Tab-separated table of C-alpha atoms and ligand atoms in Angstrom:
chain	number	residue	atom	x	y	z
A	24	MET	CA	10.236	25.676	0.391
A	25	GLU	CA	8.284	23.769	3.024
A	26	GLU	CA	10.670	20.900	2.534
A	27	ILE	CA	13.610	23.116	3.491
A	28	ILE	CA	11.753	24.582	6.494
A	29	LEU	CA	10.915	21.077	7.730
A	30	LYS	CA	14.538	20.014	7.315
A	31	ALA	CA	15.666	22.984	9.364
A	32	LEU	CA	13.060	22.266	12.068
A	33	ASN	CA	14.015	18.599	12.138
A	34	SER	CA	17.716	19.371	12.441
A	35	LYS	CA	17.194	21.010	15.862
A	36	ASP	CA	15.914	19.547	19.077
A	37	ASP	CA	15.347	23.022	20.361
A	38	TYR	CA	13.525	26.116	19.029
A	39	ILE	CA	14.869	27.766	15.886
A	40	SER	CA	14.275	31.500	15.576
A	41	GLY	CA	12.341	33.133	12.740
A	42	GLU	CA	15.399	35.219	12.012
A	43	GLU	CA	17.704	32.188	11.707
A	44	LEU	CA	15.196	30.506	9.411
A	45	SER	CA	14.755	33.591	7.257
A	46	LEU	CA	18.530	33.947	6.892
A	47	LEU	CA	18.947	30.260	6.121
A	48	ILE	CA	16.216	30.167	3.501
A	49	GLY	CA	16.463	33.723	2.144
A	50	VAL	CA	12.905	34.840	2.636
A	51	SER	CA	11.305	37.319	5.069
A	52	ARG	CA	10.167	36.402	8.549
A	53	THR	CA	6.574	37.044	7.471
A	54	ALA	CA	7.009	34.492	4.697
A	55	ILE	CA	8.323	32.013	7.241
A	56	TRP	CA	5.341	32.656	9.459
A	57	LYS	CA	2.965	32.051	6.531
A	58	HIS	CA	4.703	28.739	5.701
A	59	MET	CA	4.370	27.661	9.336
A	60	GLN	CA	0.585	28.351	9.069
A	61	GLU	CA	0.449	26.215	5.925
A	62	LEU	CA	2.309	23.386	7.582
A	63	ARG	CA	-0.004	23.554	10.620
A	64	LYS	CA	-3.007	23.266	8.206
A	65	LYS	CA	-1.368	20.083	6.835
A	66	GLY	CA	-1.341	18.597	10.360
A	67	TYR	CA	2.182	19.397	11.559
A	68	VAL	CA	2.170	20.445	15.209
A	69	ILE	CA	4.551	23.460	15.457
A	70	ASP	CA	4.963	25.448	18.615
A	71	SER	CA	5.965	29.083	18.423
A	72	ARG	CA	7.322	31.182	21.295
A	73	SER	CA	8.232	34.848	21.256
A	74	LYS	CA	11.995	35.352	21.473
A	75	LYS	CA	12.596	31.624	20.920
A	76	GLY	CA	11.081	30.851	17.495
A	77	TYR	CA	9.589	27.655	16.184
A	78	LYS	CA	9.781	23.986	17.217
A	79	LEU	CA	8.335	20.986	15.448
A	80	MET	CA	6.478	19.034	18.178
A	81	LYS	CA	4.910	16.351	16.008
A	82	ALA	CA	5.022	15.490	12.337
A	83	THR	CA	1.735	15.269	10.538
A	84	GLU	CA	-0.266	12.001	10.499
A	85	ASN	CA	-2.020	13.053	7.318
A	86	LEU	CA	-0.771	11.777	3.954
A	87	ASP	CA	1.996	14.247	3.130
A	88	ARG	CA	4.305	14.691	0.210
A	89	ASN	CA	7.301	15.726	2.356
A	90	MET	CA	6.875	12.920	4.826
A	91	ILE	CA	6.760	10.374	2.010
A	92	GLN	CA	9.625	11.889	0.046
A	93	THR	CA	12.025	11.966	2.981
A	94	LYS	CA	11.645	8.182	3.255
A	95	LEU	CA	11.525	7.383	-0.458
A	96	GLU	CA	14.698	5.707	-1.751
A	97	THR	CA	13.461	4.913	-5.224
A	98	ALA	CA	14.780	6.033	-8.606
A	99	TRP	CA	11.378	6.115	-10.361
A	100	VAL	CA	8.549	4.540	-8.418
A	101	GLY	CA	6.551	7.280	-6.606
A	102	ARG	CA	8.821	10.063	-7.837
A	103	GLU	CA	5.600	11.709	-9.010
A	104	LEU	CA	3.054	11.817	-6.170
A	105	LEU	CA	-0.606	12.806	-6.423
A	106	ILE	CA	-2.248	13.129	-3.055
A	107	PHE	CA	-5.994	13.742	-2.693
A	108	SER	CA	-8.123	14.482	0.333
A	109	THR	CA	-11.073	12.691	-1.204
A	110	ILE	CA	-11.603	10.899	-4.496
A	111	ASP	CA	-13.903	8.236	-5.948
A	112	SER	CA	-11.086	5.694	-6.430
A	113	THR	CA	-7.334	6.088	-6.893
A	114	ASN	CA	-7.435	3.372	-9.579
A	115	THR	CA	-10.183	5.234	-11.466
A	116	GLU	CA	-8.178	8.448	-11.236
A	117	GLY	CA	-5.221	6.606	-12.776
A	118	LYS	CA	-7.395	5.476	-15.614
A	119	ARG	CA	-8.879	8.912	-16.178
A	120	ARG	CA	-5.486	10.533	-16.447
A	121	GLY	CA	-3.878	7.728	-18.408
A	122	ALA	CA	-0.497	7.383	-19.959
A	123	GLU	CA	-0.672	10.790	-21.651
A	124	GLN	CA	-0.705	12.566	-18.284
A	125	LEU	CA	1.041	10.238	-15.895
A	126	LEU	CA	4.678	9.404	-15.654
A	127	ASN	CA	5.694	5.775	-15.344
A	128	GLY	CA	5.658	4.967	-11.650
A	129	THR	CA	3.340	7.780	-10.528
A	130	ALA	CA	1.705	7.104	-7.172
A	131	ILE	CA	-1.854	8.281	-6.522
A	132	LEU	CA	-2.998	8.389	-2.861
A	133	SER	CA	-6.133	9.599	-1.185
A	134	GLU	CA	-7.222	10.089	2.414
A	135	GLU	CA	-10.573	8.506	1.516
A	136	GLN	CA	-12.264	6.857	-1.447
A	137	THR	CA	-16.004	7.315	-2.011
A	138	ALA	CA	-16.212	4.523	-4.611
A	139	GLY	CA	-13.213	2.285	-3.687
A	140	LYS	CA	-13.143	-0.777	-5.877
A	141	GLY	CA	-12.354	-4.341	-4.846
A	142	ARG	CA	-11.888	-7.446	-7.008
A	143	LEU	CA	-14.810	-8.983	-8.809
A	144	GLY	CA	-16.771	-5.735	-8.812
A	145	ARG	CA	-16.918	-5.572	-5.017
A	146	GLN	CA	-16.867	-2.339	-3.064
A	147	TRP	CA	-13.766	-1.449	-1.049
A	148	ILE	CA	-14.482	0.401	2.225
A	149	SER	CA	-12.001	3.285	2.447
A	150	PRO	CA	-12.661	5.580	5.445
A	151	LYS	CA	-10.930	8.923	5.751
A	152	TYR	CA	-7.483	9.179	7.383
A	153	LYS	CA	-7.530	5.536	8.346
A	154	GLY	CA	-6.006	3.546	5.596
A	155	LEU	CA	-3.509	3.523	2.774
A	156	TRP	CA	-5.459	3.768	-0.474
A	157	MET	CA	-2.818	3.960	-3.152
A	158	SER	CA	-2.456	3.215	-6.838
A	159	LEU	CA	0.800	2.942	-8.750
A	160	PHE	CA	0.595	3.656	-12.455
A	161	PHE	CA	2.886	1.972	-14.988
A	162	HIS	CA	3.313	2.043	-18.722
A	163	PRO	CA	5.757	-0.789	-19.197
A	164	GLU	CA	7.655	-1.429	-22.373
A	165	ASN	CA	8.242	-5.132	-22.487
A	166	LEU	CA	5.204	-6.837	-20.978
A	167	GLU	CA	2.587	-9.048	-22.553
A	168	PRO	CA	-1.003	-9.164	-21.340
A	169	LYS	CA	-0.392	-12.545	-19.597
A	170	ASP	CA	2.118	-10.808	-17.378
A	171	GLY	CA	-0.503	-8.492	-15.857
A	172	SER	CA	-1.721	-10.916	-13.239
A	173	LYS	CA	1.867	-11.727	-12.241
A	174	MET	CA	2.260	-8.162	-11.053
A	175	THR	CA	-0.367	-8.817	-8.407
A	176	ILE	CA	1.697	-11.742	-7.085
A	177	LEU	CA	4.795	-9.577	-7.052
A	178	ALA	CA	3.003	-6.714	-5.347
A	179	ALA	CA	1.583	-8.994	-2.666
A	180	ALA	CA	5.124	-10.099	-1.825
A	181	SER	CA	6.466	-6.533	-1.709
A	182	VAL	CA	3.599	-5.178	0.406
A	183	CYS	CA	3.936	-8.117	2.747
A	184	ARG	CA	7.615	-7.409	3.261
A	185	ALA	CA	7.012	-3.716	3.795
A	186	ILE	CA	4.286	-4.225	6.370
A	187	GLU	CA	6.304	-6.763	8.307
A	188	LYS	CA	9.338	-4.501	8.264
A	189	LEU	CA	7.424	-1.468	9.430
A	190	THR	CA	5.088	-2.984	12.003
A	191	GLY	CA	6.821	-6.163	13.242
A	192	LEU	CA	3.501	-8.067	12.618
A	193	THR	CA	3.523	-11.459	10.915
A	194	VAL	CA	1.604	-11.322	7.669
A	195	GLY	CA	0.565	-14.128	5.318
A	196	ILE	CA	-0.622	-14.127	1.705
A	197	LYS	CA	-3.933	-15.603	0.642
A	198	TRP	CA	-3.393	-16.447	-2.995
A	199	PRO	CA	-3.355	-14.529	-5.159
A	200	ASN	CA	-3.336	-11.152	-3.459
A	201	ASP	CA	-4.990	-10.799	-0.029
A	202	LEU	CA	-2.706	-10.138	2.871
A	203	VAL	CA	-3.885	-11.642	6.123
A	204	CYS	CA	-2.999	-11.219	9.775
A	205	ASN	CA	-4.256	-13.782	12.303
A	206	LYS	CA	-6.570	-15.233	9.622
A	207	LYS	CA	-8.186	-11.892	8.803
A	208	LYS	CA	-7.790	-9.713	5.733
A	209	VAL	CA	-5.696	-6.612	6.193
A	210	CYS	CA	-4.905	-5.690	2.612
A	211	GLY	CA	-6.288	-6.221	-0.876
A	212	ILE	CA	-4.706	-5.599	-4.254
A	213	LEU	CA	-6.535	-4.795	-7.488
A	214	THR	CA	-4.537	-4.738	-10.679
A	215	GLU	CA	-6.183	-3.195	-13.782
A	216	MET	CA	-4.696	-2.899	-17.210
A	217	ALA	CA	-5.281	-1.891	-20.798
A	218	ALA	CA	-3.621	-4.013	-23.429
A	219	ASP	CA	-3.410	-4.795	-27.127
A	220	PRO	CA	-3.325	-8.468	-28.016
A	221	ASP	CA	0.487	-8.572	-27.684
A	222	ARG	CA	1.501	-5.767	-25.348
A	223	ILE	CA	0.361	-4.028	-22.179
A	224	ASP	CA	-0.411	-0.329	-22.629
A	225	TRP	CA	-0.779	0.558	-18.960
A	226	LEU	CA	-1.118	-1.166	-15.631
A	227	ILE	CA	-2.561	0.183	-12.425
A	228	LEU	CA	-1.633	-1.537	-9.204
A	229	GLY	CA	-4.234	-0.595	-6.573
A	230	ILE	CA	-3.246	-1.349	-3.003
A	231	GLY	CA	-5.697	-0.993	-0.132
A	232	ILE	CA	-4.381	-1.451	3.397
A	233	ASN	CA	-6.505	-1.206	6.521
A	234	VAL	CA	-3.872	0.634	8.571
A	235	ASN	CA	-5.436	2.473	11.468
A	236	LEU	CA	-9.087	1.398	11.256
A	237	GLU	CA	-10.768	0.632	14.577
A	238	GLU	CA	-13.283	-2.117	15.115
A	239	GLN	CA	-16.227	0.341	14.539
A	240	ASP	CA	-14.812	1.385	11.181
A	241	PHE	CA	-15.696	-2.014	9.723
A	242	PRO	CA	-19.243	-2.649	8.495
A	243	GLU	CA	-20.958	-5.517	10.278
A	244	GLU	CA	-20.447	-7.977	7.407
A	245	LEU	CA	-16.637	-7.472	7.397
A	246	LYS	CA	-16.017	-7.626	11.169
A	247	GLU	CA	-15.521	-11.402	11.049
A	248	THR	CA	-13.101	-11.458	8.151
A	249	GLY	CA	-11.439	-8.028	8.159
A	250	THR	CA	-8.856	-6.412	10.489
A	251	SER	CA	-6.367	-3.552	10.518
A	252	LEU	CA	-2.691	-3.290	11.279
A	253	LYS	CA	-3.492	-1.174	14.320
A	254	ILE	CA	-6.000	-3.652	15.704
A	255	GLU	CA	-3.509	-6.495	15.251
A	256	LYS	CA	-0.725	-4.482	16.902
A	257	GLN	CA	-3.089	-3.729	19.785
A	258	LEU	CA	-3.887	-7.387	20.173
A	259	SER	CA	-0.194	-8.313	20.280
A	260	ALA	CA	0.709	-5.482	22.705
A	261	ASP	CA	1.016	-5.949	26.451
A	262	ARG	CA	-2.207	-5.537	28.376
A	263	GLY	CA	-3.024	-1.950	29.200
A	264	PHE	CA	-0.572	-0.634	26.633
A	265	LEU	CA	-2.282	1.495	23.970
A	266	VAL	CA	-0.597	1.394	20.567
A	267	GLU	CA	-0.180	4.536	18.486
A	268	ASN	CA	-1.342	5.035	14.953
A	269	ILE	CA	0.917	3.462	12.330
A	270	ASP	CA	2.692	5.998	10.121
A	271	ARG	CA	0.961	5.761	6.727
A	272	ASN	CA	3.501	7.969	5.022
A	273	ALA	CA	6.357	5.709	6.105
A	274	LEU	CA	4.387	2.709	4.975
A	275	ALA	CA	3.650	4.194	1.541
A	276	ALA	CA	7.377	4.950	1.075
A	277	GLU	CA	8.452	1.531	2.300
A	278	ILE	CA	6.101	-0.211	-0.082
A	279	MET	CA	7.369	1.776	-3.047
A	280	ASN	CA	11.012	1.187	-2.001
A	281	GLN	CA	10.378	-2.520	-1.726
A	282	PHE	CA	8.334	-2.769	-4.924
A	283	GLU	CA	10.930	-0.980	-7.028
A	284	LYS	CA	13.627	-3.393	-5.833
A	285	ASP	CA	11.432	-6.510	-6.288
A	286	SER	CA	10.094	-5.504	-9.712
A	287	GLU	CA	13.321	-4.854	-11.601
A	288	GLU	CA	13.416	-8.264	-13.292
A	289	PHE	CA	9.656	-8.199	-13.891
A	290	PHE	CA	9.718	-4.950	-15.817
A	291	GLN	CA	12.599	-6.238	-17.932
A	292	ASN	CA	11.185	-9.599	-19.004
A	293	GLY	CA	7.957	-10.326	-17.144
A	294	SER	CA	9.584	-12.769	-14.705
A	295	ILE	CA	8.637	-13.051	-11.008
A	296	HIS	CA	11.327	-15.635	-10.401
A	297	GLY	CA	13.202	-13.518	-7.831
A	298	ILE	CA	10.270	-13.198	-5.431
A	299	LEU	CA	8.765	-16.629	-5.868
A	300	GLU	CA	10.626	-18.353	-3.025
A	301	TYR	CA	9.582	-15.627	-0.553
A	302	TYR	CA	6.018	-15.681	-1.945
A	303	ASN	CA	5.736	-19.407	-1.475
A	304	GLU	CA	7.029	-19.123	2.075
A	305	LYS	CA	4.325	-16.603	2.807
A	306	VAL	CA	1.393	-18.006	0.839
A	307	LEU	CA	-1.052	-19.789	3.064
A	308	VAL	CA	-1.793	-22.792	0.816
A	309	LYS	CA	1.076	-25.216	1.194
A	310	ASP	CA	-0.092	-28.535	2.521
A	311	ARG	CA	-3.512	-27.107	3.358
A	312	GLU	CA	-6.870	-28.597	2.595
A	313	LEU	CA	-8.473	-26.235	0.086
A	314	LEU	CA	-11.809	-25.865	-1.638
A	315	ILE	CA	-11.453	-24.566	-5.150
A	316	GLN	CA	-14.663	-22.831	-6.195
A	317	LYS	CA	-14.953	-23.170	-9.928
A	318	ALA	CA	-17.997	-22.882	-12.133
A	319	GLY	CA	-20.389	-23.366	-9.174
A	320	LYS	CA	-18.520	-26.425	-7.836
A	321	ALA	CA	-16.310	-26.741	-4.747
A	322	LEU	CA	-13.386	-29.021	-5.605
A	323	PRO	CA	-11.295	-30.327	-2.680
A	324	GLY	CA	-7.550	-30.626	-2.867
A	325	ILE	CA	-4.251	-29.984	-1.096
A	326	GLY	CA	-2.338	-26.812	-1.839
A	327	VAL	CA	1.158	-27.249	-3.259
A	328	GLY	CA	2.325	-23.757	-4.094
A	329	VAL	CA	2.449	-21.074	-6.774
A	330	ASN	CA	4.435	-21.338	-9.973
A	331	GLU	CA	6.376	-18.883	-12.233
A	332	GLU	CA	3.114	-17.862	-13.937
A	333	GLY	CA	1.580	-17.016	-10.586
A	334	HIS	CA	-0.790	-19.962	-10.941
A	335	LEU	CA	-1.925	-21.998	-7.951
A	336	LEU	CA	-0.903	-25.704	-7.946
A	337	VAL	CA	-3.278	-28.071	-6.202
A	338	ARG	CA	-3.030	-31.834	-5.683
A	339	MET	CA	-6.658	-32.880	-6.352
A	340	ASP	CA	-8.418	-35.700	-4.485
A	341	ASN	CA	-7.798	-38.022	-7.451
A	342	GLY	CA	-4.043	-37.464	-7.169
A	343	GLU	CA	-3.758	-35.222	-10.211
A	344	LEU	CA	-1.714	-31.953	-9.965
A	345	GLN	CA	-3.829	-29.101	-11.351
A	346	GLU	CA	-2.974	-25.554	-12.082
A	347	PHE	CA	-5.470	-22.688	-11.545
A	348	PHE	CA	-5.227	-19.024	-12.578
A	349	SER	CA	-6.652	-16.331	-10.358
A	350	GLY	CA	-9.461	-15.221	-12.668
A	351	GLU	CA	-11.138	-18.615	-12.852
A	352	VAL	CA	-11.385	-19.740	-9.197
A	353	SER	CA	-11.800	-18.553	-5.683
A	354	VAL	CA	-10.063	-20.478	-2.977
A	355	ARG	CA	-11.221	-21.132	0.534
A	356	GLY	CA	-9.620	-23.086	3.284
A	357	VAL	CA	-11.826	-25.948	4.309
A	358	TYR	CA	-12.260	-24.240	7.678
A	359	GLY	CA	-13.106	-20.658	6.676
A	360	TYR	CA	-11.708	-17.534	5.066
A	361	ILE	CA	-8.148	-18.857	4.654
B	14	BTN	C1	-9.639	-6.592	-3.135
B	14	BTN	O1	-9.118	-7.275	-2.286
B	14	BTN	O2	-10.810	-6.815	-3.479
B	14	BTN	C2	-8.843	-5.475	-3.773
B	14	BTN	C3	-8.978	-4.197	-3.048
B	14	BTN	C4	-8.164	-3.043	-3.641
B	14	BTN	C5	-8.433	-1.721	-2.959
B	14	BTN	C6	-7.503	-0.643	-3.506
B	14	BTN	S1	-7.590	0.811	-2.538
B	14	BTN	C7	-6.657	1.696	-3.699
B	14	BTN	C8	-7.145	1.232	-5.037
B	14	BTN	N1	-8.276	2.008	-5.444
B	14	BTN	C9	-9.384	1.278	-5.563
B	14	BTN	O3	-10.517	1.700	-5.827
B	14	BTN	N2	-9.106	0.021	-5.215
B	14	BTN	C10	-7.721	-0.189	-4.945
């Protein structure tokens, strides 16, 4: 119902009368009024004037099913949407519900996370209304456990494309799955899975994007290495020009659109071949001096790229080409975070 009302409001630049809406939709004017109140509660700014009717002044900035669905072009990713105001972690919610309750491709989003999870057991700061904290739930048919980490590589490429398309910013990938803007982290990805020895039962792709966080939203220890899309847009804007919040609903939809396209081959046979060229263009390792932190040692080498398995290839100081997988090492640029 709200979807139809919003369509009607959107179709007119001017006011639309309660009577016209009630005829169009087939419910009473009182029912229309009640729906307008509901939409206002969800953050839509709707003006109402006697004798003129209703006019949509501003779409909601909150996470909103309608706003996402109108931009979603997918066949199956995000066709089921769960949106929370607050939750411990969208990944944890995916795990709790599991494959018995969730359709393949379900998207779980929350305005805030009180126990957001990062990689390696770290905490993920997820303040309310500021970011995109989203998990996509999959129960794939043809994947083996070794394919799980490849999904992270794939997702980094899709999210990178979506952010660049929507914001115009230039984003790079810090292998395997951090997205960076001007050398600071703007997005992290946490893939979790349950698997038998030979097949994946479910996969949860957790995507955390610092969208509209301001400087003061970052804890002191992250100020040096973290940033948000809005901060970066502000830095690239002309002096004195204040940038608006970035549309998180549009971003969520764009990510899902992009990911569905990019992942077709992967869900058929576990291959990330189709995105590898783009990933390697974006990954910030090629020809760079790296320090590979492995088992308490920092091994120097020059980055070469990422292979079909999603592994990092590094030319070590002794000339040998070595391959690292994401679980075993952490990579630093010789001169800092990337
Ligand atoms: C990292 O870089 O350490 C990964 C961060 C992943 C954060 C996202 S936010 C949505 C989803 N829910 C979580 O608890 N974590 C992921």
